[in-house]
Tab-separated table of C-alpha atoms and ligand atoms in Angstrom:
chain	number	residue	atom	x	y	z
A	1143	MET	CA	11.957	25.003	6.587
A	1144	ALA	CA	9.482	22.458	5.551
A	1145	LYS	CA	10.585	19.671	4.573
A	1146	THR	CA	10.429	18.389	1.247
A	1147	ILE	CA	8.852	14.521	0.067
A	1148	LEU	CA	8.474	13.010	-3.197
A	1149	VAL	CA	5.848	10.587	-3.396
A	1150	THR	CA	6.405	8.160	-6.298
A	1151	GLY	CA	2.315	6.100	-6.816
A	1152	GLY	CA	1.133	9.361	-4.763
A	1153	ALA	CA	-2.056	9.013	-6.492
A	1154	GLY	CA	-3.073	5.628	-5.396
A	1155	TYR	CA	-4.682	4.562	-2.833
A	1156	ILE	CA	-2.210	4.157	0.185
A	1157	GLY	CA	0.246	7.248	-1.794
A	1158	SER	CA	-2.657	9.336	-1.293
A	1159	HIS	CA	-3.977	8.949	1.857
A	1160	THR	CA	-0.338	9.211	2.840
A	1161	VAL	CA	0.436	12.546	0.962
A	1162	LEU	CA	-2.995	14.075	3.269
A	1163	GLN	CA	-0.723	13.271	6.202
A	1164	LEU	CA	2.180	14.412	4.784
A	1165	LEU	CA	0.203	17.866	4.220
A	1166	LEU	CA	-1.238	18.264	7.176
A	1167	GLY	CA	1.903	17.179	9.009
A	1168	GLY	CA	3.532	20.689	7.741
A	1169	PHE	CA	5.790	18.484	4.747
A	1170	SER	CA	5.824	19.915	1.017
A	1171	THR	CA	4.962	17.355	-1.067
A	1172	VAL	CA	5.963	16.540	-4.895
A	1173	VAL	CA	3.835	13.463	-6.395
A	1174	VAL	CA	5.261	11.531	-9.127
A	1175	ASP	CA	2.875	8.823	-10.661
A	1176	ASN	CA	1.834	7.489	-14.304
A	1177	LEU	CA	-1.827	7.443	-13.357
A	1178	ASP	CA	-1.648	4.162	-14.838
A	1179	ASN	CA	-3.877	2.597	-11.817
A	1180	SER	CA	-5.166	5.991	-10.380
A	1181	SER	CA	-7.006	9.606	-11.290
A	1182	GLU	CA	-5.135	12.937	-10.491
A	1183	ILE	CA	-8.572	13.516	-9.396
A	1184	ALA	CA	-7.586	11.430	-5.833
A	1185	ILE	CA	-4.404	14.269	-5.974
A	1186	ASP	CA	-7.238	17.374	-7.020
A	1187	ARG	CA	-9.329	15.817	-3.617
A	1188	VAL	CA	-6.163	15.468	-1.197
A	1189	ARG	CA	-5.605	19.515	-2.321
A	1190	GLU	CA	-8.594	19.662	-1.270
A	1191	LEU	CA	-8.876	18.177	2.013
A	1192	ALA	CA	-5.058	19.596	3.126
A	1193	GLY	CA	-6.839	22.859	3.134
A	1194	ASP	CA	-4.360	25.517	2.946
A	1195	PHE	CA	-1.837	23.186	3.302
A	1196	GLY	CA	-2.501	22.295	0.047
A	1197	ARG	CA	-0.585	24.372	-1.816
A	1198	ASN	CA	2.283	22.747	-0.648
A	1199	LEU	CA	1.703	19.965	-3.045
A	1200	SER	CA	2.434	19.644	-6.810
A	1201	PHE	CA	1.962	16.872	-9.145
A	1202	HIS	CA	3.745	15.550	-12.055
A	1203	LYS	CA	2.329	12.810	-14.406
A	1204	ILE	CA	5.817	10.603	-14.947
A	1205	ASP	CA	6.843	6.901	-15.467
A	1206	LEU	CA	9.387	6.446	-12.734
A	1207	ARG	CA	11.320	4.911	-16.049
A	1208	ASP	CA	11.470	8.040	-17.329
A	1209	LYS	CA	14.462	8.866	-16.556
A	1210	PRO	CA	15.169	12.198	-18.177
A	1211	ALA	CA	11.914	13.471	-16.549
A	1212	LEU	CA	13.276	12.089	-13.155
A	1213	GLU	CA	16.656	14.157	-13.430
A	1214	LYS	CA	15.063	16.821	-14.325
A	1215	LEU	CA	12.302	17.000	-11.519
A	1216	PHE	CA	15.843	16.043	-8.875
A	1217	SER	CA	17.542	19.310	-10.710
A	1218	ALA	CA	14.679	21.136	-10.125
A	1219	THR	CA	13.596	20.632	-6.034
A	1220	LYS	CA	15.808	19.565	-3.570
A	1221	PHE	CA	13.895	16.163	-1.720
A	1222	ASP	CA	14.714	15.810	2.198
A	1223	ALA	CA	13.573	11.956	0.916
A	1224	VAL	CA	11.728	10.013	-0.988
A	1225	ILE	CA	8.401	7.803	-0.354
A	1226	HIS	CA	8.141	5.288	-2.848
A	1227	PHE	CA	4.919	3.303	-3.237
A	1228	ALA	CA	4.691	3.274	-7.379
A	1229	GLY	CA	4.275	-0.362	-8.502
A	1230	LEU	CA	2.071	-2.943	-10.125
A	1231	LYS	CA	0.158	-4.817	-7.486
A	1232	ALA	CA	-2.109	-7.186	-8.967
A	1233	VAL	CA	-0.635	-10.850	-8.138
A	1234	GLY	CA	-2.512	-12.873	-10.877
A	1235	GLU	CA	-1.724	-10.200	-13.911
A	1236	SER	CA	2.094	-10.429	-12.337
A	1237	VAL	CA	1.301	-14.376	-13.132
A	1238	GLN	CA	0.250	-13.468	-16.534
A	1239	LYS	CA	2.707	-10.569	-17.820
A	1240	PRO	CA	5.895	-11.010	-15.529
A	1241	LEU	CA	8.257	-8.604	-17.763
A	1242	LEU	CA	6.083	-6.058	-17.293
A	1243	TYR	CA	6.055	-6.154	-13.461
A	1244	TYR	CA	10.119	-7.008	-13.633
A	1245	ASN	CA	10.033	-4.170	-16.133
A	1246	ASN	CA	7.354	-1.371	-14.421
A	1247	ASN	CA	8.261	-2.499	-10.583
A	1248	ILE	CA	12.268	-3.448	-10.594
A	1249	VAL	CA	13.443	-1.099	-13.681
A	1250	GLY	CA	11.107	1.848	-12.143
A	1251	THR	CA	13.037	1.676	-8.703
A	1252	ILE	CA	16.652	1.040	-9.868
A	1253	THR	CA	16.062	4.509	-12.422
A	1254	LEU	CA	14.513	5.985	-9.282
A	1255	LEU	CA	17.284	5.237	-7.031
A	1256	GLU	CA	20.057	5.886	-9.483
A	1257	VAL	CA	18.544	9.579	-9.766
A	1258	MET	CA	18.573	9.884	-5.829
A	1259	ALA	CA	22.138	9.010	-5.313
A	1260	ALA	CA	23.297	11.502	-8.180
A	1261	HIS	CA	21.760	13.851	-6.618
A	1262	GLY	CA	22.683	13.017	-3.097
A	1263	CYS	CA	19.365	12.244	-1.644
A	1264	LYS	CA	19.747	9.227	-0.090
A	1265	LYS	CA	16.998	8.671	2.429
A	1266	ILE	CA	14.020	6.176	0.889
A	1267	VAL	CA	10.918	4.561	2.785
A	1268	PHE	CA	10.118	1.477	0.454
A	1269	SER	CA	6.318	0.176	0.246
A	1270	SER	CA	7.165	-3.777	0.382
A	1271	SER	CA	4.251	-6.292	1.663
A	1272	ALA	CA	4.153	-9.133	3.811
A	1273	THR	CA	3.538	-10.981	0.915
A	1274	VAL	CA	7.340	-11.939	1.182
A	1275	TYR	CA	6.730	-14.059	4.418
A	1276	GLY	CA	4.807	-16.833	2.078
A	1277	TRP	CA	3.024	-19.223	3.692
A	1278	PRO	CA	4.105	-18.616	7.122
A	1279	LYS	CA	4.460	-21.886	9.542
A	1280	VAL	CA	3.534	-19.722	12.594
A	1281	VAL	CA	1.908	-16.184	12.876
A	1282	PRO	CA	3.253	-13.755	14.192
A	1283	CYS	CA	5.127	-12.959	11.268
A	1284	THR	CA	8.217	-10.997	12.924
A	1285	GLU	CA	10.400	-9.228	10.577
A	1286	GLU	CA	13.567	-12.013	10.858
A	1287	PHE	CA	10.802	-14.753	9.572
A	1288	PRO	CA	12.660	-16.448	6.079
A	1289	LEU	CA	11.577	-14.648	2.628
A	1290	VAL	CA	9.962	-16.418	-0.132
A	1291	ALA	CA	7.969	-15.031	-2.942
A	1292	ALA	CA	5.450	-17.073	-4.583
A	1293	ASN	CA	4.866	-15.306	-7.832
A	1294	PRO	CA	6.179	-12.533	-10.168
A	1295	TYR	CA	4.594	-9.682	-8.223
A	1296	GLY	CA	6.354	-11.154	-4.551
A	1297	ARG	CA	9.225	-11.584	-6.365
A	1298	THR	CA	9.503	-7.749	-7.886
A	1299	LYS	CA	8.994	-6.781	-3.440
A	1300	LEU	CA	11.931	-9.248	-2.547
A	1301	TYR	CA	14.394	-8.236	-4.971
A	1302	ILE	CA	13.740	-4.610	-4.285
A	1303	GLU	CA	14.070	-5.315	-0.890
A	1304	GLU	CA	17.438	-6.786	-1.877
A	1305	ILE	CA	18.317	-4.003	-3.877
A	1306	CYS	CA	18.191	-1.868	-1.157
A	1307	ARG	CA	19.772	-3.857	1.566
A	1308	ASP	CA	23.039	-4.174	-1.112
A	1309	ILE	CA	23.037	-0.170	-1.890
A	1310	TYR	CA	23.048	0.214	1.796
A	1311	ARG	CA	26.357	-2.071	1.752
A	1312	SER	CA	27.833	-0.303	-0.285
A	1313	ASP	CA	27.384	2.706	0.245
A	1314	SER	CA	26.600	3.384	3.952
A	1315	GLU	CA	25.391	7.265	3.593
A	1316	TRP	CA	22.057	5.117	2.404
A	1317	LYS	CA	19.375	5.124	5.215
A	1318	VAL	CA	16.131	2.638	3.946
A	1319	ILE	CA	12.867	1.848	5.998
A	1320	LEU	CA	11.152	-1.360	4.168
A	1321	LEU	CA	7.442	-1.200	5.028
A	1322	ARG	CA	5.664	-4.920	5.018
A	1323	TYR	CA	2.261	-4.065	4.588
A	1324	PHE	CA	-0.218	-6.491	5.701
A	1325	ASN	CA	-3.682	-6.029	4.370
A	1326	PRO	CA	-4.874	-2.309	3.662
A	1327	VAL	CA	-8.597	-1.603	3.984
A	1328	GLY	CA	-10.411	1.532	4.604
A	1329	ALA	CA	-10.418	5.411	3.389
A	1330	HIS	CA	-10.355	8.516	4.953
A	1331	HIS	CA	-13.012	9.537	7.179
A	1332	SER	CA	-14.170	12.227	4.789
A	1333	GLY	CA	-15.098	9.458	2.065
A	1334	TYR	CA	-13.686	12.029	-0.170
A	1335	ILE	CA	-10.365	9.313	-1.216
A	1336	GLY	CA	-10.613	5.814	-0.991
A	1337	GLU	CA	-9.506	2.742	-3.034
A	1338	ASP	CA	-10.533	3.002	-6.696
A	1339	PRO	CA	-9.078	0.097	-8.381
A	1340	HIS	CA	-8.960	-0.676	-12.474
A	1341	GLY	CA	-11.010	-3.194	-13.574
A	1342	ILE	CA	-11.988	-6.067	-11.759
A	1343	PRO	CA	-10.576	-5.950	-7.898
A	1344	ASN	CA	-8.633	-8.949	-6.678
A	1345	ASN	CA	-8.593	-7.781	-2.995
A	1346	LEU	CA	-11.284	-8.701	-0.565
A	1347	MET	CA	-12.566	-5.219	0.322
A	1348	PRO	CA	-12.534	-3.697	-2.945
A	1349	PHE	CA	-14.940	-6.648	-4.048
A	1350	VAL	CA	-17.145	-6.367	-1.228
A	1351	GLN	CA	-17.409	-3.138	-1.563
A	1352	GLN	CA	-18.511	-3.216	-5.168
A	1353	VAL	CA	-21.068	-5.725	-4.146
A	1354	ALA	CA	-22.927	-3.712	-1.828
A	1355	VAL	CA	-23.015	-1.095	-4.201
A	1356	GLY	CA	-24.560	-3.363	-6.843
A	1357	ARG	CA	-22.080	-3.541	-9.213
A	1358	ARG	CA	-21.168	-6.996	-8.868
A	1359	PRO	CA	-23.611	-9.728	-7.311
A	1360	ALA	CA	-21.952	-11.797	-5.366
A	1361	LEU	CA	-18.647	-12.120	-3.444
A	1362	THR	CA	-16.662	-15.505	-4.106
A	1363	VAL	CA	-15.311	-16.713	-1.017
A	1364	PHE	CA	-11.753	-18.513	-1.833
A	1365	GLY	CA	-12.477	-21.393	0.062
A	1366	ASN	CA	-14.045	-22.567	3.403
A	1367	ASP	CA	-11.978	-25.519	4.700
A	1368	TYR	CA	-9.023	-23.982	5.513
A	1369	ASN	CA	-7.764	-25.052	9.357
A	1370	THR	CA	-9.179	-21.430	10.702
A	1371	LYS	CA	-11.851	-20.709	13.075
A	1372	ASP	CA	-14.856	-20.785	10.176
A	1373	GLY	CA	-12.645	-22.083	7.231
A	1374	THR	CA	-11.912	-19.525	6.059
A	1375	GLY	CA	-8.800	-17.317	5.129
A	1376	VAL	CA	-7.577	-14.876	8.188
A	1377	ARG	CA	-5.209	-11.851	7.460
A	1378	ASP	CA	-4.450	-8.728	9.331
A	1379	TYR	CA	-6.450	-6.072	7.982
A	1380	VAL	CA	-5.140	-2.449	8.772
A	1381	HIS	CA	-6.870	0.713	7.921
A	1382	VAL	CA	-5.494	2.868	5.568
A	1383	ASP	CA	-4.604	6.114	7.354
A	1384	ASP	CA	-2.984	4.186	10.154
A	1385	LEU	CA	-0.858	2.974	7.475
A	1386	ALA	CA	-0.398	6.644	6.441
A	1387	HIS	CA	0.547	7.560	9.629
A	1388	GLY	CA	3.301	4.774	9.657
A	1389	HIS	CA	4.906	6.467	6.943
A	1390	ILE	CA	5.627	9.604	8.894
A	1391	ALA	CA	6.509	7.667	11.347
A	1392	ALA	CA	9.166	6.225	9.259
A	1393	LEU	CA	10.306	9.568	8.148
A	1394	ASN	CA	10.978	10.250	11.510
A	1395	LYS	CA	13.315	7.775	12.098
A	1396	LEU	CA	14.864	8.293	9.033
A	1397	GLU	CA	16.245	11.261	10.655
A	1398	GLU	CA	18.120	9.308	13.287
A	1399	ALA	CA	21.899	8.394	12.673
A	1400	ASN	CA	23.288	4.885	11.821
A	1401	ILE	CA	19.587	3.827	10.422
A	1402	GLY	CA	21.431	1.671	7.746
A	1403	CYS	CA	18.395	-0.455	6.154
A	1404	GLU	CA	16.225	-1.329	8.245
A	1405	VAL	CA	12.616	-3.392	8.065
A	1406	TYR	CA	9.174	-3.266	9.632
A	1407	ASN	CA	5.820	-4.772	9.445
A	1408	LEU	CA	2.974	-2.209	9.825
A	1409	GLY	CA	0.081	-4.092	10.382
A	1410	THR	CA	-2.590	-4.426	13.535
A	1411	GLY	CA	-1.423	-8.225	14.998
A	1412	LYS	CA	-5.194	-9.098	14.984
A	1413	GLY	CA	-6.204	-12.300	12.148
A	1414	THR	CA	-9.460	-11.982	11.053
A	1415	SER	CA	-11.242	-14.619	8.895
A	1416	VAL	CA	-13.169	-13.366	5.530
A	1417	LEU	CA	-16.748	-13.708	6.665
A	1418	GLU	CA	-15.734	-12.255	10.175
A	1419	MET	CA	-14.803	-9.154	7.906
A	1420	VAL	CA	-17.885	-9.448	5.631
A	1421	ALA	CA	-20.368	-9.818	9.133
A	1422	ALA	CA	-18.707	-6.600	9.796
A	1423	PHE	CA	-19.196	-5.038	6.813
A	1424	GLU	CA	-22.330	-5.814	6.370
A	1425	LYS	CA	-23.184	-4.589	9.764
A	1426	ALA	CA	-21.501	-1.050	8.698
A	1427	SER	CA	-23.132	-0.768	5.867
A	1428	GLY	CA	-26.698	-2.527	6.608
A	1429	LYS	CA	-26.200	-3.948	3.219
A	1430	LYS	CA	-26.772	-7.735	3.033
A	1431	ILE	CA	-23.251	-9.092	0.905
A	1432	PRO	CA	-24.542	-12.624	-0.585
A	1433	LEU	CA	-21.717	-15.320	-1.040
A	1434	VAL	CA	-20.845	-18.018	-3.279
A	1435	ILE	CA	-18.441	-20.434	-1.766
A	1436	ALA	CA	-16.013	-21.865	-4.057
A	1437	GLY	CA	-12.745	-23.434	-4.139
A	1438	ARG	CA	-9.159	-22.194	-2.639
A	1439	ARG	CA	-7.626	-19.807	-4.630
A	1440	PRO	CA	-4.017	-20.882	-5.759
A	1441	GLY	CA	-1.456	-19.333	-4.014
A	1442	ASP	CA	-3.000	-18.302	-0.963
A	1443	ALA	CA	-2.061	-18.158	2.471
A	1444	GLU	CA	-4.036	-20.005	5.153
A	1445	VAL	CA	-3.783	-17.306	8.308
A	1446	VAL	CA	-1.599	-14.446	7.925
A	1447	TYR	CA	-1.036	-11.555	10.318
A	1448	ALA	CA	2.036	-9.463	11.966
A	1449	SER	CA	4.021	-9.505	15.135
A	1450	THR	CA	4.004	-5.394	15.653
A	1451	ASP	CA	6.200	-5.169	18.253
A	1452	LYS	CA	9.159	-3.786	16.542
A	1453	ALA	CA	7.259	-1.020	15.035
A	1454	GLU	CA	6.083	0.372	18.125
A	1455	ARG	CA	9.094	-0.003	19.829
A	1456	GLU	CA	11.379	1.616	17.293
A	1457	LEU	CA	9.093	3.739	15.168
A	1458	ASN	CA	6.849	4.483	18.251
A	1459	TRP	CA	3.831	3.685	15.940
A	1460	LYS	CA	0.785	1.322	16.520
A	1461	ALA	CA	-2.413	0.739	14.736
A	1462	LYS	CA	-5.288	2.664	16.291
A	1463	TYR	CA	-8.551	1.607	14.323
A	1464	ASN	CA	-10.577	-1.662	14.164
A	1465	ILE	CA	-12.329	-3.942	12.000
A	1466	ASP	CA	-15.432	-1.834	12.542
A	1467	ASP	CA	-13.853	1.594	11.948
A	1468	MET	CA	-12.216	0.583	8.487
A	1469	CYS	CA	-15.724	-1.038	7.382
A	1470	ARG	CA	-17.723	2.447	8.582
A	1471	ASP	CA	-15.009	4.246	6.326
A	1472	GLN	CA	-14.560	2.046	3.270
A	1473	TRP	CA	-18.935	1.823	3.333
A	1474	ASN	CA	-18.817	5.606	3.670
A	1475	TRP	CA	-16.250	5.700	0.479
A	1476	ALA	CA	-18.136	3.587	-1.173
A	1477	SER	CA	-21.545	5.002	-0.758
A	1478	LYS	CA	-20.582	8.293	-1.342
A	1479	ASN	CA	-18.313	7.251	-4.278
A	1480	PRO	CA	-19.638	4.218	-5.579
A	1481	TYR	CA	-18.258	4.262	-9.066
A	1482	GLY	CA	-14.825	5.420	-7.440
A	1483	TYR	CA	-13.123	8.771	-9.269
A	1484	GLY	CA	-14.229	7.440	-12.379
A	1485	PRO	CA	-18.432	8.087	-14.303
A	1486	GLN	CA	-20.094	4.793	-14.399
A	1487	ASP	CA	-18.287	2.307	-16.313
A	1488	ASN	CA	-19.860	-0.958	-16.876
A	1489	SER	CA	-17.170	-2.374	-19.048
A	1490	SER	CA	-15.219	-3.200	-16.188
B	713	NAD	P1	-2.266	1.909	-5.955
B	713	NAD	O1	-2.561	1.110	-7.556
B	713	NAD	O2	-3.241	1.948	-5.992
B	713	NAD	O3	-1.154	2.872	-6.407
B	713	NAD	C1	0.236	2.851	-7.107
B	713	NAD	C2	0.397	3.788	-8.106
B	713	NAD	O4	1.729	3.933	-8.476
B	713	NAD	C3	-0.877	3.694	-8.717
B	713	NAD	O5	-1.449	5.205	-8.891
B	713	NAD	C4	-0.049	3.590	-10.433
B	713	NAD	O6	-0.646	4.437	-11.097
B	713	NAD	C5	1.453	4.429	-9.894
B	713	NAD	N1	2.176	3.851	-10.955
B	713	NAD	C6	2.729	2.367	-10.982
B	713	NAD	N2	3.843	1.839	-11.932
B	713	NAD	C7	4.502	3.565	-12.587
B	713	NAD	C8	5.193	3.946	-12.776
B	713	NAD	N3	6.135	2.827	-13.400
B	713	NAD	N4	5.731	5.014	-12.397
B	713	NAD	C9	4.912	5.909	-12.002
B	713	NAD	N5	3.591	5.329	-11.701
B	713	NAD	C10	3.070	4.074	-11.258
B	713	NAD	O7	-1.610	0.459	-5.332
B	713	NAD	P2	-1.653	0.620	-3.725
B	713	NAD	O8	-2.411	0.085	-2.978
B	713	NAD	O9	-1.889	2.651	-2.966
B	713	NAD	O10	-0.230	0.139	-3.009
B	713	NAD	C11	1.145	0.989	-2.827
B	713	NAD	C12	2.146	0.239	-2.559
B	713	NAD	O11	1.848	-0.708	-1.920
B	713	NAD	C13	2.332	-0.558	-3.927
B	713	NAD	O12	3.826	-0.716	-3.936
B	713	NAD	C14	1.857	-2.027	-3.672
B	713	NAD	O13	2.567	-3.137	-4.567
B	713	NAD	C15	2.314	-1.768	-2.144
B	713	NAD	N6	1.474	-2.804	-1.265
B	713	NAD	C16	-0.242	-2.604	-1.803
B	713	NAD	C17	-0.922	-3.588	-0.598
B	713	NAD	C18	-2.272	-3.786	-0.315
B	713	NAD	O14	-2.927	-4.600	-0.517
B	713	NAD	N7	-3.090	-2.361	-1.030
B	713	NAD	C19	0.030	-4.556	0.124
B	713	NAD	C20	1.627	-4.611	0.266
B	713	NAD	C21	2.076	-3.918	-0.701
B	714	UFG	N1	-10.564	-13.191	-0.601
B	714	UFG	C1	-11.537	-14.084	-0.887
B	714	UFG	N2	-12.634	-13.998	-2.287
B	714	UFG	C2	-12.240	-12.422	-3.033
B	714	UFG	C3	-10.861	-11.822	-2.682
B	714	UFG	C4	-10.458	-12.414	-1.417
B	714	UFG	O1	-12.483	-14.947	-0.424
B	714	UFG	O2	-12.935	-11.918	-3.863
B	714	UFG	C5	-10.084	-13.930	0.509
B	714	UFG	C6	-8.707	-14.332	-0.182
B	714	UFG	O3	-8.857	-15.941	-0.319
B	714	UFG	C7	-8.053	-14.227	1.390
B	714	UFG	C8	-8.416	-13.006	1.917
B	714	UFG	O4	-9.982	-12.650	1.244
B	714	UFG	O5	-8.075	-15.460	2.558
B	714	UFG	C9	-8.069	-11.969	1.541
B	714	UFG	O6	-7.700	-11.572	0.065
B	714	UFG	P1	-6.882	-10.237	-0.623
B	714	UFG	O7	-6.664	-11.092	-1.902
B	714	UFG	O8	-7.312	-9.029	-0.097
B	714	UFG	O9	-5.423	-9.928	0.092
B	714	UFG	P2	-3.891	-11.260	0.177
B	714	UFG	O10	-3.996	-11.072	1.651
B	714	UFG	O11	-4.556	-12.467	-0.537
B	714	UFG	O12	-2.943	-10.531	-0.499
B	714	UFG	C10	-3.268	-9.045	-0.346
B	714	UFG	C11	-2.120	-8.838	-1.511
B	714	UFG	C12	-0.986	-9.089	-1.836
B	714	UFG	C13	-0.235	-8.922	-0.626
B	714	UFG	C14	-0.600	-9.096	0.806
B	714	UFG	C15	-0.338	-8.840	1.708
B	714	UFG	O13	-2.917	-8.961	-2.877
B	714	UFG	O14	-0.192	-8.795	-2.801
B	714	UFG	O15	-2.594	-8.453	0.180
B	714	UFG	O16	-0.081	-7.514	1.685
B	714	UFG	F1	1.059	-9.106	-0.589
């Protein structure tokens, strides 16, 4: 019988791509999202892209902190596992509104874990982040590196990782996989789903994409005096569809005995600078991206990329898309949906 997976935050960027792969992989999928940073249109499009499998998708507009609503859902459906994406993710906003972040991300997660435990569902895949490596002294980052957090958002990731380790220590029936994503970019090759952040984008590629479609005049490059090949920051960009497949690999891993609480990096293992990324996007789109060179963004690391050995070895997962593929698919999405899922909105 098909396994049933609960996906929190499944209307969001990484969530929607993962839900599509789950459906195509034969999983029955239930999405819970409060639509705080997403649109239900993403769910409709995933359903369409999934064809006949689309009937195995249901959506519930629920905030994770609404325990009675979660209880009702778990009483009605037996979930084999949960993939937990739901959370707020804007670093700058988390500095301005730390309580919002602690409340949403941590209280939301605790509520979810409590309801899962009460209903005997003790398998979870959690979206952690390379942010827990802070400013690494050396690269590539391995999963054993010391963990730090430079802002409230990062602390929510670190605390939730610790909470997961603690629940496993207290009850060995739990099986937990913590996935530390590096920099997700790109979109499904159909150009039908993609990233659509509300407000001014914090991250590089959504900003570049908005410059390319004429919504913003120029990209501000945060620092060109780093000790890197061209002075700009280096990151490990990974295609969102590779990430989606990483979640299927993690679900398969949860089926093995004695998993306990394990952590895996999901990245490509390759570092790309801001200027290299812009050049690749210009090539893919045929658009010129005007640049304004500014000072470093506070808190930014110089060079961050993943060691992918553990995920390759134990999850049997390896990213297959390169930077050119990522930029091609990002542009395909952007050019077909210059205003994301929404109508043109000049206020953002
Ligand atoms: P996203 O904002 O597109 O998706 C998150 C979804 O969670 C949104 O649809 C939002 O509406 C929903 N949500 C937030 N709080 C909720 C709540 N209390 N109850 C129900 N739904 C809620 O973000 P994303 O890029 O898809 O990221 C998914 C996860 O991956 C997040 O936990 C994020 O921190 C983590 N992550 C993202 C990145 C990245 O660069 N995109 C990197 C590392 C880790
Ligand atoms: N950058 C610019 N201009 C911009 C945006 C970004 O020059 O407008 C630069 C940054 O300085 C950095 C690179 O582009 O050198 C990537 O920046 P992002 O904001 O896209 O990504 P970060 O690696 O800085 O951070 C993101 C998330 C974090 C997460 C981390 C790892 O914001 O929360 O990826 O997953 F922890």
